[in-house]
Coordinates of C-alpha atoms in Angstrom, one line a residue:
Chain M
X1 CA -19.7 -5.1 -23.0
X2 CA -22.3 -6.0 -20.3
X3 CA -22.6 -4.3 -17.1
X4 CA -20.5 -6.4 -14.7
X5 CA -21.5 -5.7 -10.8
X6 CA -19.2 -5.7 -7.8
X7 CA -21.4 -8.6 -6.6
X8 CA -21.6 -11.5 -5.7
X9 CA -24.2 -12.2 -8.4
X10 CA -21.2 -12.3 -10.8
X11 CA -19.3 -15.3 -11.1
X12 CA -15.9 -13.2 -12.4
X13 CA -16.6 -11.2 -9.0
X14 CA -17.4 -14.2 -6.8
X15 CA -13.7 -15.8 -7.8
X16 CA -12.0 -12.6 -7.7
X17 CA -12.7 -12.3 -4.1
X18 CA -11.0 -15.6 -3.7
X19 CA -7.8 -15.0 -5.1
X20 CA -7.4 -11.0 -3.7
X21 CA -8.2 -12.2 -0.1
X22 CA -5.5 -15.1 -0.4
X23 CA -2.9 -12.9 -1.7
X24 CA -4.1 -10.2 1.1
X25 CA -4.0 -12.6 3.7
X26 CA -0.1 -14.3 2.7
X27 CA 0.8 -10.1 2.5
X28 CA -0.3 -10.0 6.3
X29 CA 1.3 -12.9 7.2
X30 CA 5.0 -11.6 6.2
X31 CA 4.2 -9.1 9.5
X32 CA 3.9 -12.0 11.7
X33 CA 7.1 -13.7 10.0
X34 CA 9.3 -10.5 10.3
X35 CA 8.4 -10.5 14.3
X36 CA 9.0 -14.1 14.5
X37 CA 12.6 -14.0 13.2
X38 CA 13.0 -10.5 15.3
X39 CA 12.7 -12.5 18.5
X40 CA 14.2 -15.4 17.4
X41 CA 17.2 -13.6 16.6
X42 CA 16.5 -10.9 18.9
X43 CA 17.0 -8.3 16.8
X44 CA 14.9 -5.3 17.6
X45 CA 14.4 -2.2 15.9
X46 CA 12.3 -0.4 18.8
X47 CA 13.8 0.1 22.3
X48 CA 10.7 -0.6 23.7
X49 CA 10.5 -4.1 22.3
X50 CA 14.1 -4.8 22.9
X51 CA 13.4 -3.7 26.8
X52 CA 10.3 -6.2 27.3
X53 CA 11.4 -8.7 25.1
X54 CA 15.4 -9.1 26.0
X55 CA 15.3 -9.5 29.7
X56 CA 18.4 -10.2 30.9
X57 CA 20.2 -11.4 27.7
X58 CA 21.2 -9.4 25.4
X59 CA 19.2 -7.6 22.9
X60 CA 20.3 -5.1 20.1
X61 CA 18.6 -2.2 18.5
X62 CA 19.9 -3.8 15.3
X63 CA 19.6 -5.0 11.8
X64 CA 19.7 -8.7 10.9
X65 CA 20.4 -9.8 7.0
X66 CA 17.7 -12.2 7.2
X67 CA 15.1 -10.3 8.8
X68 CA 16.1 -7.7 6.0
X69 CA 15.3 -10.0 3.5
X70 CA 11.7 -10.8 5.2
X71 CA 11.1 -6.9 5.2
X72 CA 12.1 -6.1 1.7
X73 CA 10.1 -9.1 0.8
X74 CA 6.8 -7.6 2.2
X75 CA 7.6 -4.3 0.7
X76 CA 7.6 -6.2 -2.8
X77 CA 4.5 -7.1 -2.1
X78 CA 2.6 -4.2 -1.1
X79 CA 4.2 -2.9 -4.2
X80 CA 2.3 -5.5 -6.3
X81 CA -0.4 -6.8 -4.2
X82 CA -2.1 -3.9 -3.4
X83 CA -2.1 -2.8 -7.4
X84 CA -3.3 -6.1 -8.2
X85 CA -6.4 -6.1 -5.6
X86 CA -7.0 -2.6 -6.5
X87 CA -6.7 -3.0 -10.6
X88 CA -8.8 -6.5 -10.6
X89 CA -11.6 -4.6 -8.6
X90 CA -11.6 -2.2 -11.8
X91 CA -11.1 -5.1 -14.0
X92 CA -14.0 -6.9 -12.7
X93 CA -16.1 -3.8 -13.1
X94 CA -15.5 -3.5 -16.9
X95 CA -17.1 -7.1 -17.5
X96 CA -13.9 -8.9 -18.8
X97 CA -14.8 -12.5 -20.7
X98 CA -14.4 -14.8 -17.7
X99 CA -12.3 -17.6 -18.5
X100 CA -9.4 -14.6 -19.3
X101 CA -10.3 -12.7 -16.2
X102 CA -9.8 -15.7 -13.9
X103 CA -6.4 -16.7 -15.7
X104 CA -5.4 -13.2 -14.6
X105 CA -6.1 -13.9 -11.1
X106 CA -4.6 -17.7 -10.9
X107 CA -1.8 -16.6 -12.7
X108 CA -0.8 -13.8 -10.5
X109 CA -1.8 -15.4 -6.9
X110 CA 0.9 -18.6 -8.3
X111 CA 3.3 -16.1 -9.1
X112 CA 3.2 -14.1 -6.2
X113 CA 3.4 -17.3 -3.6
X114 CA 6.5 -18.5 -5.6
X115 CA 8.4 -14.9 -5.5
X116 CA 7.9 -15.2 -1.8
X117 CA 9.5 -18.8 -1.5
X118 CA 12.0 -17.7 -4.4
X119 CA 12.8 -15.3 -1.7
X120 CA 13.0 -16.2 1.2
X121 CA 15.3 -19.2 0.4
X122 CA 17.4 -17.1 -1.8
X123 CA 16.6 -19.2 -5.0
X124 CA 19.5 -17.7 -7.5
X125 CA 18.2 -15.6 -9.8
X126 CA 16.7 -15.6 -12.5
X127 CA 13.5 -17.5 -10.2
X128 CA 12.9 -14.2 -8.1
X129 CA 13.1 -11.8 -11.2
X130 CA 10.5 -13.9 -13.6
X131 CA 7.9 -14.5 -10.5
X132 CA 8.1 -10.8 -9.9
X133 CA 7.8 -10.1 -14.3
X134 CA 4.7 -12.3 -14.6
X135 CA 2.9 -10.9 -11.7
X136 CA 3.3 -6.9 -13.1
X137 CA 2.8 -8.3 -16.7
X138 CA -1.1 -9.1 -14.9
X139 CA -1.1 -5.8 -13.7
X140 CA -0.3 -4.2 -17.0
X141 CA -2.3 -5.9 -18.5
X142 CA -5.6 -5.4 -16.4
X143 CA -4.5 -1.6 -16.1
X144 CA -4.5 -1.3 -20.2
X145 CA -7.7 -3.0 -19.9
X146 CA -9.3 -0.4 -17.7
X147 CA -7.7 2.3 -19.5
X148 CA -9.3 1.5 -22.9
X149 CA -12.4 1.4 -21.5
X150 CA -12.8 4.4 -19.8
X151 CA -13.8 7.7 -20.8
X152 CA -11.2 10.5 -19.4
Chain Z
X1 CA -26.5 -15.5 1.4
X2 CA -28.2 -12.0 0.1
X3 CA -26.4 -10.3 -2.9
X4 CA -24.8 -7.5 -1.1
X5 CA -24.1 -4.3 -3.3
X6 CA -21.4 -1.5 -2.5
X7 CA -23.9 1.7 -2.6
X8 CA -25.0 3.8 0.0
X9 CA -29.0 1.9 0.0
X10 CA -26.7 -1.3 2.5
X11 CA -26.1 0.0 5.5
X12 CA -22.9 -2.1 5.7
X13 CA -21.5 -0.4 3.0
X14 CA -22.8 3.0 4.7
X15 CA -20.9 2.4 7.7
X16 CA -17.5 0.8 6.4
X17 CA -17.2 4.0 4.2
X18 CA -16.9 5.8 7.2
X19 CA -14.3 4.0 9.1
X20 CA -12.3 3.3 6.1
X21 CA -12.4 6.7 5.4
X22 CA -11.0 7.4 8.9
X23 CA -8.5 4.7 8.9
X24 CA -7.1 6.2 5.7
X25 CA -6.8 9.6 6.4
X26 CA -5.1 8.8 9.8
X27 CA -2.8 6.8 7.4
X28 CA -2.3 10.0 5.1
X29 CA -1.3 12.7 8.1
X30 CA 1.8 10.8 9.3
X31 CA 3.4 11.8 5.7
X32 CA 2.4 15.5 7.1
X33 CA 3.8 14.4 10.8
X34 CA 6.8 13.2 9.1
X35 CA 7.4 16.7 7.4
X36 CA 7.1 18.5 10.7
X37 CA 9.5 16.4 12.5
X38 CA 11.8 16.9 9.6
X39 CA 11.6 20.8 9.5
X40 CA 11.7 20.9 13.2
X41 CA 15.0 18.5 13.8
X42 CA 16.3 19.6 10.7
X43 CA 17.1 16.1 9.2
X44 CA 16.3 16.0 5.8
X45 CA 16.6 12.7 3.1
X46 CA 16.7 15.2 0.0
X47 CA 19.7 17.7 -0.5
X48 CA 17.3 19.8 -2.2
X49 CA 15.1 19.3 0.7
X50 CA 17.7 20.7 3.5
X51 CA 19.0 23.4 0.5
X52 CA 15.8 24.9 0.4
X53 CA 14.8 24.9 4.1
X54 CA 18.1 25.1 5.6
X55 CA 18.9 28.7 4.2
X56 CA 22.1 29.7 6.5
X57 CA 22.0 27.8 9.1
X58 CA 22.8 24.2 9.4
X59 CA 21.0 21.8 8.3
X60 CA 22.1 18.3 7.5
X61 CA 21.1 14.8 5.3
X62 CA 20.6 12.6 8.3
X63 CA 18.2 10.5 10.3
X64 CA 16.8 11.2 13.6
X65 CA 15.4 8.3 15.6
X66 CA 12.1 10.0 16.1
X67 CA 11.5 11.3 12.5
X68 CA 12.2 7.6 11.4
X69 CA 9.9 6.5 14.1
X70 CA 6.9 7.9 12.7
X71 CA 8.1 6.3 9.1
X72 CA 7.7 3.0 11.2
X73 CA 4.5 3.7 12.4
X74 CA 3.4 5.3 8.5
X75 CA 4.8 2.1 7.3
X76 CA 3.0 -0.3 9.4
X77 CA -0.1 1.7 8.7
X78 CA 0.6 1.0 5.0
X79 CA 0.9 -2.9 5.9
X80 CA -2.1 -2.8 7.7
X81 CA -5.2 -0.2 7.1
X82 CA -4.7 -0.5 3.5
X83 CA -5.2 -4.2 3.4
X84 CA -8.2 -3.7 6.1
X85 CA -9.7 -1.2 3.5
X86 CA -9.4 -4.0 0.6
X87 CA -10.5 -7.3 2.4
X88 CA -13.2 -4.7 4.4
X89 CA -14.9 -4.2 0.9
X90 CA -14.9 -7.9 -0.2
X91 CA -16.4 -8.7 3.1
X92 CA -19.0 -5.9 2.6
X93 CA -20.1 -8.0 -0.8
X94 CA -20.5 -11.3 0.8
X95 CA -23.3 -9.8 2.8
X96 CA -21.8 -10.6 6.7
X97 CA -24.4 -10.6 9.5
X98 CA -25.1 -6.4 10.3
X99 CA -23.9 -6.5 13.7
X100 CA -20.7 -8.5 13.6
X101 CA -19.4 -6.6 10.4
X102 CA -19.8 -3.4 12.3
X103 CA -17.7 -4.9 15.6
X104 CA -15.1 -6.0 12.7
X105 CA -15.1 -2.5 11.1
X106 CA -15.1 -0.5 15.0
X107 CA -12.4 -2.9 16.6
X108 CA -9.8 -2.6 13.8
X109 CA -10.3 1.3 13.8
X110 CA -9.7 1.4 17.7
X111 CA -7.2 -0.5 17.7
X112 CA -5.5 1.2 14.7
X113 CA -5.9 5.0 16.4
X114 CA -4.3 2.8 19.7
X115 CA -1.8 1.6 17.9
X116 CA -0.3 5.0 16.2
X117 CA -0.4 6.8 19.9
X118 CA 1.2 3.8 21.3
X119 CA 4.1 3.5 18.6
X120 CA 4.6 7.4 18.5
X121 CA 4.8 7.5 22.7
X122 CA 6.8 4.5 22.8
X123 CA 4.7 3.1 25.2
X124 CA 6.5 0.1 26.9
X125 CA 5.3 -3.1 25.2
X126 CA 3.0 -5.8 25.1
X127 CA 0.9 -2.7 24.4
X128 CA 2.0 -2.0 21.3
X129 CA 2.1 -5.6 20.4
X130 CA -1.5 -6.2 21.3
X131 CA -3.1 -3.3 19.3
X132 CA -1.3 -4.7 16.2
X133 CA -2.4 -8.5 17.2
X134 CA -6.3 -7.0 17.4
X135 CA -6.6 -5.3 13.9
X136 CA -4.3 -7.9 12.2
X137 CA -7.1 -10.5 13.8
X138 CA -10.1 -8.3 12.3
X139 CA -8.3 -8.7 9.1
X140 CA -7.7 -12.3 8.9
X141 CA -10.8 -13.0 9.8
X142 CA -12.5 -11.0 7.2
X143 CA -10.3 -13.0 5.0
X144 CA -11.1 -16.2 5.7
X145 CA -14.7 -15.2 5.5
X146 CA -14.4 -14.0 2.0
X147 CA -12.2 -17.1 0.9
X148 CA -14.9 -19.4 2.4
X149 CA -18.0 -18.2 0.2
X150 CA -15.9 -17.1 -3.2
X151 CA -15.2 -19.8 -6.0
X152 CA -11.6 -20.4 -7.0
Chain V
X1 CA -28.4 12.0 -3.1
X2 CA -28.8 9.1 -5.3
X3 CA -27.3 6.1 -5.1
X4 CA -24.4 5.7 -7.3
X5 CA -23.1 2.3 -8.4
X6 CA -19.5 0.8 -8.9
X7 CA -20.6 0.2 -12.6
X8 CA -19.5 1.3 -16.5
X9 CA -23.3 2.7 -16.0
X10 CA -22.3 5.2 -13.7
X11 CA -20.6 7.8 -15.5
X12 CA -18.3 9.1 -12.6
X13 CA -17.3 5.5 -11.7
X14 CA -16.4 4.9 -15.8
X15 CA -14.1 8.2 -15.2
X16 CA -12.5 7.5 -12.0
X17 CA -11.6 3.6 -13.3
X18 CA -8.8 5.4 -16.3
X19 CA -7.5 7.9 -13.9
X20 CA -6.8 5.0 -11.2
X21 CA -5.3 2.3 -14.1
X22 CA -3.5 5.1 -15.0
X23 CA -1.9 6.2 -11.6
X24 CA -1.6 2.7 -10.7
X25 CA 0.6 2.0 -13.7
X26 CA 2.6 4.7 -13.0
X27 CA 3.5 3.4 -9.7
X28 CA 4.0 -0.5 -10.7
X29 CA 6.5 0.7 -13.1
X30 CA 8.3 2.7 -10.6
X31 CA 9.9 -1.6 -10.0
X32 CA 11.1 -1.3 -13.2
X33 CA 12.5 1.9 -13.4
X34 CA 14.3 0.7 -9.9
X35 CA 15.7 -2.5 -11.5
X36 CA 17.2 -1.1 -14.5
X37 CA 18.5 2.0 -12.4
X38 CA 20.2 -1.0 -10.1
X39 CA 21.5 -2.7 -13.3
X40 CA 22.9 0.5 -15.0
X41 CA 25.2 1.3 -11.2
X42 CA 25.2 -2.5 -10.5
X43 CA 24.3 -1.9 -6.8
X44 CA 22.2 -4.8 -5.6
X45 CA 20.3 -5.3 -2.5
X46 CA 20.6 -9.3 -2.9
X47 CA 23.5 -11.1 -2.9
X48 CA 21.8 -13.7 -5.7
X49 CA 20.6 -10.7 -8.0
X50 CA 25.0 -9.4 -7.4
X51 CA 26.2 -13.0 -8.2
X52 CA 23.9 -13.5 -11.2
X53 CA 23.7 -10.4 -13.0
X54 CA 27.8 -9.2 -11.8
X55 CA 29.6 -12.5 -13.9
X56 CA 33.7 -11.6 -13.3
X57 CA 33.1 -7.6 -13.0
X58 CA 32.8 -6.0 -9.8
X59 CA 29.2 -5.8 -8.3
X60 CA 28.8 -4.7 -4.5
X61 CA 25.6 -5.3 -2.3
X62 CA 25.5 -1.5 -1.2
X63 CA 23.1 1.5 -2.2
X64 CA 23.5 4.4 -4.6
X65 CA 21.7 7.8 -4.0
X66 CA 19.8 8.1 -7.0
X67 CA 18.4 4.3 -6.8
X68 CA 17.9 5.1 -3.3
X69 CA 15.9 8.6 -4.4
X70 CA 13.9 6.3 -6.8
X71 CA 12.9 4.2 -3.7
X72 CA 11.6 7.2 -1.9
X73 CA 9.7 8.5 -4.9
X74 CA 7.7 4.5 -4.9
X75 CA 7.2 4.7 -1.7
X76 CA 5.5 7.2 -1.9
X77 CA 3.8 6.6 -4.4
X78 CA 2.4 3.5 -2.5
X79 CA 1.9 6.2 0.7
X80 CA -0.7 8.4 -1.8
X81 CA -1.8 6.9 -4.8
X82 CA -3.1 3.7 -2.9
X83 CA -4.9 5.8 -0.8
X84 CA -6.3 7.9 -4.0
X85 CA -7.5 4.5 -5.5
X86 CA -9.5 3.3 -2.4
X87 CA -10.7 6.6 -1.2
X88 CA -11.7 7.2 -4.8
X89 CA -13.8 3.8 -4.7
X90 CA -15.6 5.1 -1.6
X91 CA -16.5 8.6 -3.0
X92 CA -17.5 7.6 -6.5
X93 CA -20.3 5.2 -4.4
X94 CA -21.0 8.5 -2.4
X95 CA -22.6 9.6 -5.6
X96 CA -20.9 12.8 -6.0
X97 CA -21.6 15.7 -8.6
X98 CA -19.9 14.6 -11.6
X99 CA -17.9 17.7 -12.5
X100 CA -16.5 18.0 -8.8
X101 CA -16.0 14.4 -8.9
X102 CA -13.8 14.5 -12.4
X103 CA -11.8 18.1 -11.2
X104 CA -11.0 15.7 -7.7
X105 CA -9.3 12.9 -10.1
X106 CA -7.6 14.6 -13.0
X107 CA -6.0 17.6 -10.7
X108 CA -4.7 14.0 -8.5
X109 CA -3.1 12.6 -11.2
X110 CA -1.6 15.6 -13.0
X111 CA 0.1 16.3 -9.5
X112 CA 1.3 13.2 -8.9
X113 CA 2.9 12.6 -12.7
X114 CA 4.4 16.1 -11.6
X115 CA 5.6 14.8 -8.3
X116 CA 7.4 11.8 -10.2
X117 CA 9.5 14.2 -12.3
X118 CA 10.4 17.1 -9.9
X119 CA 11.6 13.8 -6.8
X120 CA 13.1 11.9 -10.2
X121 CA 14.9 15.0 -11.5
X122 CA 15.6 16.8 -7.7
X123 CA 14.0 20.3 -9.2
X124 CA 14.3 22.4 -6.3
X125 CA 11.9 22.9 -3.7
X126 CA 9.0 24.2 -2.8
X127 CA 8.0 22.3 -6.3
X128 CA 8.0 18.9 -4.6
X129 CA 6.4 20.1 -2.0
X130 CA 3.3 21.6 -4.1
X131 CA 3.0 18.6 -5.9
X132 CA 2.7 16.3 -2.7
X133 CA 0.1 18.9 -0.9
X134 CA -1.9 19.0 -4.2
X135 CA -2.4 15.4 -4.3
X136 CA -2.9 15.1 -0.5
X137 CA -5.5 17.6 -0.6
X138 CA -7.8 15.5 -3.5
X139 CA -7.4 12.7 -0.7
X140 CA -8.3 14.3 2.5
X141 CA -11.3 16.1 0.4
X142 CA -12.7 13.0 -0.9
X143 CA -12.1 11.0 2.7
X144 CA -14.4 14.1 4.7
X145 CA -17.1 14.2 1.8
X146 CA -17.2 10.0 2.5
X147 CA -17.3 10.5 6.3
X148 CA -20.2 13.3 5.8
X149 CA -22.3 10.8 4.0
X150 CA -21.3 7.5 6.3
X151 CA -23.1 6.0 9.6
X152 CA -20.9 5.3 12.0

């Protein structure tokens, strides 16, 4: 096994980047979607926000099925994205062969953008449970990698 | 482009280290605010929680609107610095320009140590709103930088 | 201090990559341990995952306690172990002494397997407690020695 640097200088590295700050970036966007829908259905979970933002309509301090959905949605992913940022940057590090390593990453970003539209429209299942199941089966399976490698 | 490395000899590295660093263990003490609130109001989530602590007197397994404030605030730290501390070490590889990776690194820390004394005072809003806008900025913009020079 | 790389040539980093797989996994399987918990009670959160998995028996969107304790127990997972992983990154490229370095991760990880089984099993406290303050204490240690070393 070579010494694979966190570099640029490393091909695996230079496409890791790519993939981790897309699925980073979609992960930050599911804040901006959950305030969107808040507003739109002006359903507020701060007084604060309901204050400036309701006027003289009415706003409650409230839950919304939808914006539910939206929230539990970004939970999933900061259950999976963050291991999957986190575990590549180790995978990377061990010097994986490169045409494996990168069908990790592709493999995982698709998964992870279809889970979201799978549900946000409410897709019956099984859609939702196998995006979710092929995403984790990349982490598993970069986390076994690391594991082997290391000394404890 | 130079070839960046993550040790201590680039002084990009040697200052995101520190702010991450802070970031994250700002993130960490709201699970130790959380527990004072809890013992203080007496509202625990655990029955063996409120068993143990509540000895005699009463002690109940509730919610209390400021206790589940600071989770909101611990979970949009979550959402937010930990992403910041990914995408912040990608764009430390790329090798960004010195001066404008600092700004990136100081704004999203100021505006994350805003953001926690403005959610936890419920300061009336945009202000709220506007510290999250500024370091959710910082990090899509250290995204797209990242995207734009790695090979998918 | 010398300057420590994010390499399998660094000893400390070849350490710190099987105790960070292996907390990681621990935590991306908490999802599973969540979905066959919600199976087993059949108390779903969706109203596809009721209608697909419920057929003619009776399946209710609601919670249960013991799903909902499993919950907790992830989230914070995601609230310590994430910050373990990236504060880990930053004080392995700190270049600290080796067997200081090793005590930080192992006594992490033992304490938050520990944690797992005394939330899963609702041992009574303090033993929660210990288990969480152990783990926080690797983190906070590692984030000062990181801010010691860093230029702000």
């Amino acid at each position: 096994m070579v010494t694979a640097t966190l570099t640029l200088d490393n091909p695996v590295f230079r496409t890791f980047i790519g993939y981790a700050a897309l699925v980073l970036l979609k992960t930050c966007l599911m804040s901006i979607f959950t305030s969107i829908h808040r507003m739109k259905r002006k359903v507020f979970i701060n007084e604060e926000d309901a204050k400036s933002l309701g006027g003289k309509i009415d706003v409650k301090i409230s839950t919304h099925p939808y914006v539910e959905r939206i929230r539990r949605c970004h939970l999933n992913d900061l259950e999976n994205v963050l291991p999957f940022v986190l575990l590549g940057l180790l995978y990377v590090a061990i010097g994986p062969s490169q045409g494996i390593a990168i069908l990790h990453f592709r493999i995982f970003t698709i998964s992870r953008f279809l889970h979201t539209f799978v549900y946000l429209g409410a897709v019956p299942q099984p859609a939702r449970a196998l995006c979710f199941l092929v995403g984790f089966l990349v982490n598993i399976s970069m986390a076994i990698n690391v594991i082997l490698v290391s000394t404890f």
